[in-house]
mmCIF file of C-alpha atoms in Angstrom:
data_model
loop_
_atom_site.group_PDB
_atom_site.id
_atom_site.type_symbol
_atom_site.label_atom_id
_atom_site.label_comp_id
_atom_site.label_asym_id
_atom_site.label_seq_id
_atom_site.Cartn_x
_atom_site.Cartn_y
_atom_site.Cartn_z
ATOM 1 C CA ASP K 34 -10.272 -52.545 128.501
ATOM 2 C CA THR K 35 -9.969 -52.082 132.235
ATOM 3 C CA GLY K 36 -11.984 -48.905 132.540
ATOM 4 C CA VAL K 37 -11.035 -45.318 133.222
ATOM 5 C CA SER K 38 -7.514 -44.981 134.554
ATOM 6 C CA GLN K 39 -6.130 -42.033 136.482
ATOM 7 C CA ASP K 40 -2.563 -41.274 137.422
ATOM 8 C CA PRO K 41 -1.276 -40.633 140.001
ATOM 9 C CA ARG K 42 -3.678 -41.951 142.622
ATOM 10 C CA HIS K 43 -2.227 -39.679 145.274
ATOM 11 C CA LYS K 44 -0.219 -36.491 145.062
ATOM 12 C CA ILE K 45 1.193 -34.406 147.872
ATOM 13 C CA THR K 46 2.647 -31.091 146.820
ATOM 14 C CA LYS K 47 3.846 -27.909 148.407
ATOM 15 C CA ARG K 48 1.807 -24.766 148.007
ATOM 16 C CA GLY K 49 2.871 -22.871 144.932
ATOM 17 C CA GLN K 50 4.002 -25.897 142.958
ATOM 18 C CA ASN K 51 2.410 -27.032 139.698
ATOM 19 C CA VAL K 52 0.809 -30.442 139.390
ATOM 20 C CA THR K 53 -0.483 -32.413 136.430
ATOM 21 C CA PHE K 54 -2.905 -35.317 136.481
ATOM 22 C CA ARG K 55 -3.626 -37.754 133.692
ATOM 23 C CA CYS K 56 -6.802 -39.558 132.744
ATOM 24 C CA ASP K 57 -7.042 -42.407 130.250
ATOM 25 C CA PRO K 58 -10.682 -42.965 129.332
ATOM 26 C CA ILE K 59 -12.294 -46.120 128.013
ATOM 27 C CA SER K 60 -10.997 -46.346 124.474
ATOM 28 C CA GLU K 61 -14.181 -45.933 122.469
ATOM 29 C CA HIS K 62 -15.567 -43.151 124.665
ATOM 30 C CA ASN K 63 -15.634 -39.766 122.983
ATOM 31 C CA ARG K 64 -16.784 -37.835 126.054
ATOM 32 C CA LEU K 65 -14.484 -37.064 128.952
ATOM 33 C CA TYR K 66 -15.247 -35.197 132.163
ATOM 34 C CA TRP K 67 -13.270 -33.846 135.079
ATOM 35 C CA TYR K 68 -14.877 -33.411 138.487
ATOM 36 C CA ARG K 69 -13.588 -32.237 141.848
ATOM 37 C CA GLN K 70 -14.785 -33.694 145.121
ATOM 38 C CA THR K 71 -14.054 -32.275 148.557
ATOM 39 C CA LEU K 72 -14.611 -34.119 151.795
ATOM 40 C CA GLY K 73 -18.242 -34.846 152.507
ATOM 41 C CA GLN K 74 -19.459 -33.400 149.243
ATOM 42 C CA GLY K 75 -20.567 -34.825 145.953
ATOM 43 C CA PRO K 76 -18.402 -34.328 142.881
ATOM 44 C CA GLU K 77 -18.563 -30.908 141.213
ATOM 45 C CA PHE K 78 -18.263 -30.462 137.486
ATOM 46 C CA LEU K 79 -15.037 -28.898 136.242
ATOM 47 C CA THR K 80 -14.886 -29.425 132.506
ATOM 48 C CA TYR K 81 -16.098 -31.548 129.607
ATOM 49 C CA PHE K 82 -14.498 -32.696 126.364
ATOM 50 C CA GLN K 83 -16.116 -34.185 123.335
ATOM 51 C CA ASN K 84 -13.258 -35.757 121.432
ATOM 52 C CA GLU K 85 -10.480 -33.142 121.572
ATOM 53 C CA ALA K 86 -12.785 -30.159 121.934
ATOM 54 C CA GLN K 87 -13.263 -28.646 125.384
ATOM 55 C CA LEU K 88 -16.936 -27.732 125.236
ATOM 56 C CA GLU K 89 -17.557 -26.446 128.723
ATOM 57 C CA LYS K 90 -15.577 -25.160 131.672
ATOM 58 C CA SER K 91 -17.022 -24.534 135.094
ATOM 59 C CA ARG K 92 -16.491 -21.246 136.897
ATOM 60 C CA LEU K 93 -14.727 -23.442 139.464
ATOM 61 C CA LEU K 94 -11.933 -23.809 136.933
ATOM 62 C CA SER K 95 -9.902 -20.707 137.671
ATOM 63 C CA ASP K 96 -7.098 -19.378 135.500
ATOM 64 C CA ARG K 97 -4.682 -21.617 137.381
ATOM 65 C CA PHE K 98 -6.425 -24.694 136.028
ATOM 66 C CA SER K 99 -6.068 -25.961 132.497
ATOM 67 C CA ALA K 100 -7.230 -29.172 130.895
ATOM 68 C CA GLU K 101 -6.346 -30.657 127.561
ATOM 69 C CA ARG K 102 -7.274 -33.631 125.482
ATOM 70 C CA PRO K 103 -4.962 -33.177 122.536
ATOM 71 C CA LYS K 104 -5.751 -36.248 120.450
ATOM 72 C CA GLY K 105 -9.199 -36.978 121.754
ATOM 73 C CA SER K 106 -7.901 -39.853 123.856
ATOM 74 C CA PHE K 107 -6.185 -39.224 127.208
ATOM 75 C CA SER K 108 -6.608 -35.943 129.049
ATOM 76 C CA THR K 109 -4.454 -33.941 131.433
ATOM 77 C CA LEU K 110 -5.511 -31.530 134.150
ATOM 78 C CA GLU K 111 -2.858 -29.074 135.295
ATOM 79 C CA ILE K 112 -3.040 -26.865 138.348
ATOM 80 C CA GLN K 113 -0.506 -24.069 138.513
ATOM 81 C CA ARG K 114 0.615 -22.366 141.713
ATOM 82 C CA THR K 115 -1.347 -24.756 143.884
ATOM 83 C CA GLU K 116 -3.169 -23.464 146.935
ATOM 84 C CA GLN K 117 -4.334 -25.329 150.010
ATOM 85 C CA GLY K 118 -7.911 -24.930 148.829
ATOM 86 C CA ASP K 119 -7.068 -27.075 145.811
ATOM 87 C CA SER K 120 -6.774 -30.119 148.071
ATOM 88 C CA ALA K 121 -9.479 -32.490 146.866
ATOM 89 C CA MET K 122 -10.161 -35.653 144.944
ATOM 90 C CA TYR K 123 -10.031 -35.072 141.197
ATOM 91 C CA LEU K 124 -12.229 -37.509 139.338
ATOM 92 C CA CYS K 125 -12.240 -38.275 135.656
ATOM 93 C CA ALA K 126 -15.114 -39.954 133.864
ATOM 94 C CA SER K 127 -15.779 -40.975 130.302
ATOM 95 C CA SER K 128 -18.810 -41.978 128.303
ATOM 96 C CA LYS K 129 -19.946 -42.826 124.817
ATOM 97 C CA GLU K 130 -23.617 -42.119 125.449
ATOM 98 C CA ALA K 131 -25.411 -41.206 128.669
ATOM 99 C CA LYS K 132 -23.781 -43.543 131.161
ATOM 100 C CA ALA K 133 -20.512 -42.294 132.577
ATOM 101 C CA PHE K 134 -17.760 -44.524 133.929
ATOM 102 C CA PHE K 135 -15.508 -43.125 136.612
ATOM 103 C CA GLY K 136 -11.845 -43.491 137.387
ATOM 104 C CA GLN K 137 -10.442 -44.094 140.854
ATOM 105 C CA GLY K 138 -9.548 -40.441 141.194
ATOM 106 C CA THR K 139 -6.396 -38.548 142.088
ATOM 107 C CA ARG K 140 -6.282 -37.335 145.659
ATOM 108 C CA LEU K 141 -4.350 -34.068 145.866
ATOM 109 C CA THR K 142 -3.042 -32.739 149.140
ATOM 110 C CA VAL K 143 -1.448 -29.296 149.127
ATOM 111 C CA VAL K 144 0.716 -28.645 152.174
ATOM 112 C CA LYS E 121 -30.796 -25.151 147.860
ATOM 113 C CA ASN E 122 -28.946 -27.872 145.936
ATOM 114 C CA GLU E 123 -30.443 -29.056 142.687
ATOM 115 C CA VAL E 124 -30.036 -32.655 143.867
ATOM 116 C CA GLU E 125 -30.872 -33.480 147.460
ATOM 117 C CA GLN E 126 -30.283 -36.799 149.156
ATOM 118 C CA SER E 127 -31.589 -38.127 152.420
ATOM 119 C CA PRO E 128 -30.520 -39.227 154.851
ATOM 120 C CA GLN E 129 -26.985 -37.857 154.858
ATOM 121 C CA ASN E 130 -25.824 -40.570 157.230
ATOM 122 C CA LEU E 131 -27.352 -43.938 157.932
ATOM 123 C CA THR E 132 -26.341 -46.717 160.287
ATOM 124 C CA ALA E 133 -28.107 -50.037 159.980
ATOM 125 C CA GLN E 134 -27.836 -53.502 161.430
ATOM 126 C CA GLU E 135 -26.943 -56.347 159.114
ATOM 127 C CA GLY E 136 -30.048 -57.718 157.446
ATOM 128 C CA GLU E 137 -32.061 -54.515 157.578
ATOM 129 C CA PHE E 138 -33.894 -53.086 154.576
ATOM 130 C CA ILE E 139 -32.406 -49.736 153.627
ATOM 131 C CA THR E 140 -33.846 -46.869 151.625
ATOM 132 C CA ILE E 141 -31.935 -43.859 150.348
ATOM 133 C CA ASN E 142 -33.856 -41.032 148.739
ATOM 134 C CA CYS E 143 -32.964 -38.553 146.028
ATOM 135 C CA SER E 144 -34.988 -35.517 144.983
ATOM 136 C CA TYR E 145 -34.061 -33.166 142.195
ATOM 137 C CA SER E 146 -35.340 -29.868 140.918
ATOM 138 C CA VAL E 147 -34.038 -29.767 137.347
ATOM 139 C CA GLY E 148 -35.137 -31.437 134.165
ATOM 140 C CA ILE E 149 -33.205 -34.614 133.588
ATOM 141 C CA SER E 150 -32.650 -37.155 130.877
ATOM 142 C CA ALA E 151 -31.493 -39.872 133.287
ATOM 143 C CA LEU E 152 -30.587 -40.517 136.897
ATOM 144 C CA HIS E 153 -27.563 -42.444 138.052
ATOM 145 C CA TRP E 154 -26.994 -44.193 141.367
ATOM 146 C CA LEU E 155 -23.325 -44.522 142.249
ATOM 147 C CA GLN E 156 -21.391 -46.217 145.022
ATOM 148 C CA GLN E 157 -18.181 -44.749 146.382
ATOM 149 C CA HIS E 158 -15.903 -46.659 148.725
ATOM 150 C CA PRO E 159 -13.155 -45.173 150.902
ATOM 151 C CA GLY E 160 -10.268 -44.351 148.598
ATOM 152 C CA GLY E 161 -12.532 -42.574 146.171
ATOM 153 C CA GLY E 162 -13.368 -44.952 143.344
ATOM 154 C CA ILE E 163 -16.911 -44.589 142.056
ATOM 155 C CA VAL E 164 -18.876 -47.544 140.750
ATOM 156 C CA SER E 165 -22.043 -47.263 138.742
ATOM 157 C CA LEU E 166 -24.995 -49.134 140.228
ATOM 158 C CA PHE E 167 -27.948 -48.105 138.080
ATOM 159 C CA MET E 168 -28.907 -45.691 135.387
ATOM 160 C CA LEU E 169 -32.629 -44.944 135.206
ATOM 161 C CA SER E 170 -34.871 -42.818 133.086
ATOM 162 C CA SER E 171 -38.152 -44.391 134.214
ATOM 163 C CA GLY E 172 -39.633 -47.154 136.306
ATOM 164 C CA LYS E 173 -37.596 -49.587 138.315
ATOM 165 C CA LYS E 174 -34.417 -51.624 138.052
ATOM 166 C CA LYS E 175 -33.178 -54.506 140.155
ATOM 167 C CA HIS E 176 -29.738 -56.017 140.474
ATOM 168 C CA GLY E 177 -29.189 -58.600 143.149
ATOM 169 C CA ARG E 178 -30.142 -57.040 146.483
ATOM 170 C CA LEU E 179 -30.331 -53.544 145.047
ATOM 171 C CA ILE E 180 -33.481 -51.943 143.682
ATOM 172 C CA ALA E 181 -33.750 -48.463 142.205
ATOM 173 C CA THR E 182 -36.957 -46.649 141.360
ATOM 174 C CA ILE E 183 -37.672 -43.306 139.800
ATOM 175 C CA ASN E 184 -40.803 -41.176 139.611
ATOM 176 C CA ILE E 185 -40.270 -38.595 136.905
ATOM 177 C CA GLN E 186 -43.427 -36.621 137.728
ATOM 178 C CA GLU E 187 -42.452 -36.268 141.369
ATOM 179 C CA LYS E 188 -38.740 -35.801 140.558
ATOM 180 C CA HIS E 189 -37.776 -38.424 143.048
ATOM 181 C CA SER E 190 -35.766 -41.620 143.093
ATOM 182 C CA SER E 191 -35.063 -44.211 145.738
ATOM 183 C CA LEU E 192 -32.347 -46.786 146.155
ATOM 184 C CA HIS E 193 -33.246 -49.807 148.249
ATOM 185 C CA ILE E 194 -30.893 -52.392 149.675
ATOM 186 C CA THR E 195 -32.483 -55.591 150.880
ATOM 187 C CA ALA E 196 -30.810 -57.856 153.463
ATOM 188 C CA SER E 197 -28.037 -55.325 154.036
ATOM 189 C CA HIS E 198 -24.514 -56.535 154.702
ATOM 190 C CA PRO E 199 -21.421 -54.826 156.149
ATOM 191 C CA ARG E 200 -19.840 -54.891 152.692
ATOM 192 C CA ASP E 201 -22.606 -52.520 151.552
ATOM 193 C CA SER E 202 -21.007 -49.833 153.726
ATOM 194 C CA ALA E 203 -20.099 -47.003 151.384
ATOM 195 C CA VAL E 204 -21.236 -43.606 150.224
ATOM 196 C CA TYR E 205 -24.165 -43.757 147.815
ATOM 197 C CA ILE E 206 -24.439 -40.862 145.423
ATOM 198 C CA CYS E 207 -27.350 -39.813 143.268
ATOM 199 C CA ALA E 208 -26.402 -38.012 140.064
ATOM 200 C CA VAL E 209 -28.796 -36.590 137.502
ATOM 201 C CA LEU E 210 -27.945 -36.136 133.869
ATOM 202 C CA SER E 211 -29.090 -32.669 132.900
ATOM 203 C CA GLY E 212 -28.979 -32.204 129.178
ATOM 204 C CA THR E 213 -26.790 -34.490 127.138
ATOM 205 C CA TYR E 214 -23.677 -34.681 129.224
ATOM 206 C CA LYS E 215 -23.630 -32.727 132.466
ATOM 207 C CA TYR E 216 -24.073 -34.636 135.690
ATOM 208 C CA ILE E 217 -25.236 -32.883 138.833
ATOM 209 C CA PHE E 218 -24.407 -34.818 141.970
ATOM 210 C CA GLY E 219 -26.019 -35.060 145.346
ATOM 211 C CA THR E 220 -23.794 -34.847 148.400
ATOM 212 C CA GLY E 221 -24.112 -38.549 149.053
ATOM 213 C CA THR E 222 -25.485 -40.784 151.778
ATOM 214 C CA ARG E 223 -22.892 -42.359 154.021
ATOM 215 C CA LEU E 224 -24.106 -45.860 154.904
ATOM 216 C CA LYS E 225 -22.611 -48.009 157.608
ATOM 217 C CA VAL E 226 -23.932 -51.518 158.092
ATOM 218 C CA LEU E 227 -22.989 -53.139 161.373
ATOM 219 C CA ALA E 228 -22.460 -56.870 161.752
#
């Protein structure tokens, strides 16, 4: 296993468009996390899955954001009607116990 | 005030210097994680601590649970150590709270 994989690595989109990101966690990891990181800041928690169940969503995750993990394996994060303020690095992490392993992130630029 | 504070925010060192990055937190934690982030965004785990001290190569991490403080030390620093170092605490069973990071630049 090569670790947590995210796709795409970079995405440039026009304001108002929808975007979807994918995260493939380490195969035996039942926990999956999405974080958002803006320039000069540490990552901020967005949402958490245990298997296919979404157990927590941050207030940062507005109605335009939705995340799924339908079979308890890969996860998708969709942003509808993107805004310039959505420009950030979106990080996915997975874990089996306490230690989380991070993907390379998807850098979103909304123009 | 952030729940996880790091200092310094920026650090420039000469190659070979001993470097210390500090992390203080105000919440109860089950573990603390030191992470390294290079330009381009990928985050690499360096250490996970719940007590005491860990060493890996030139890196040493310590934690004092009573004082709610952790330090990351880099001995004999090298330009390839240049990165952002992030402290993250595990609050509860799954939620990480991150510091804003320390941007380290080591000059040759």
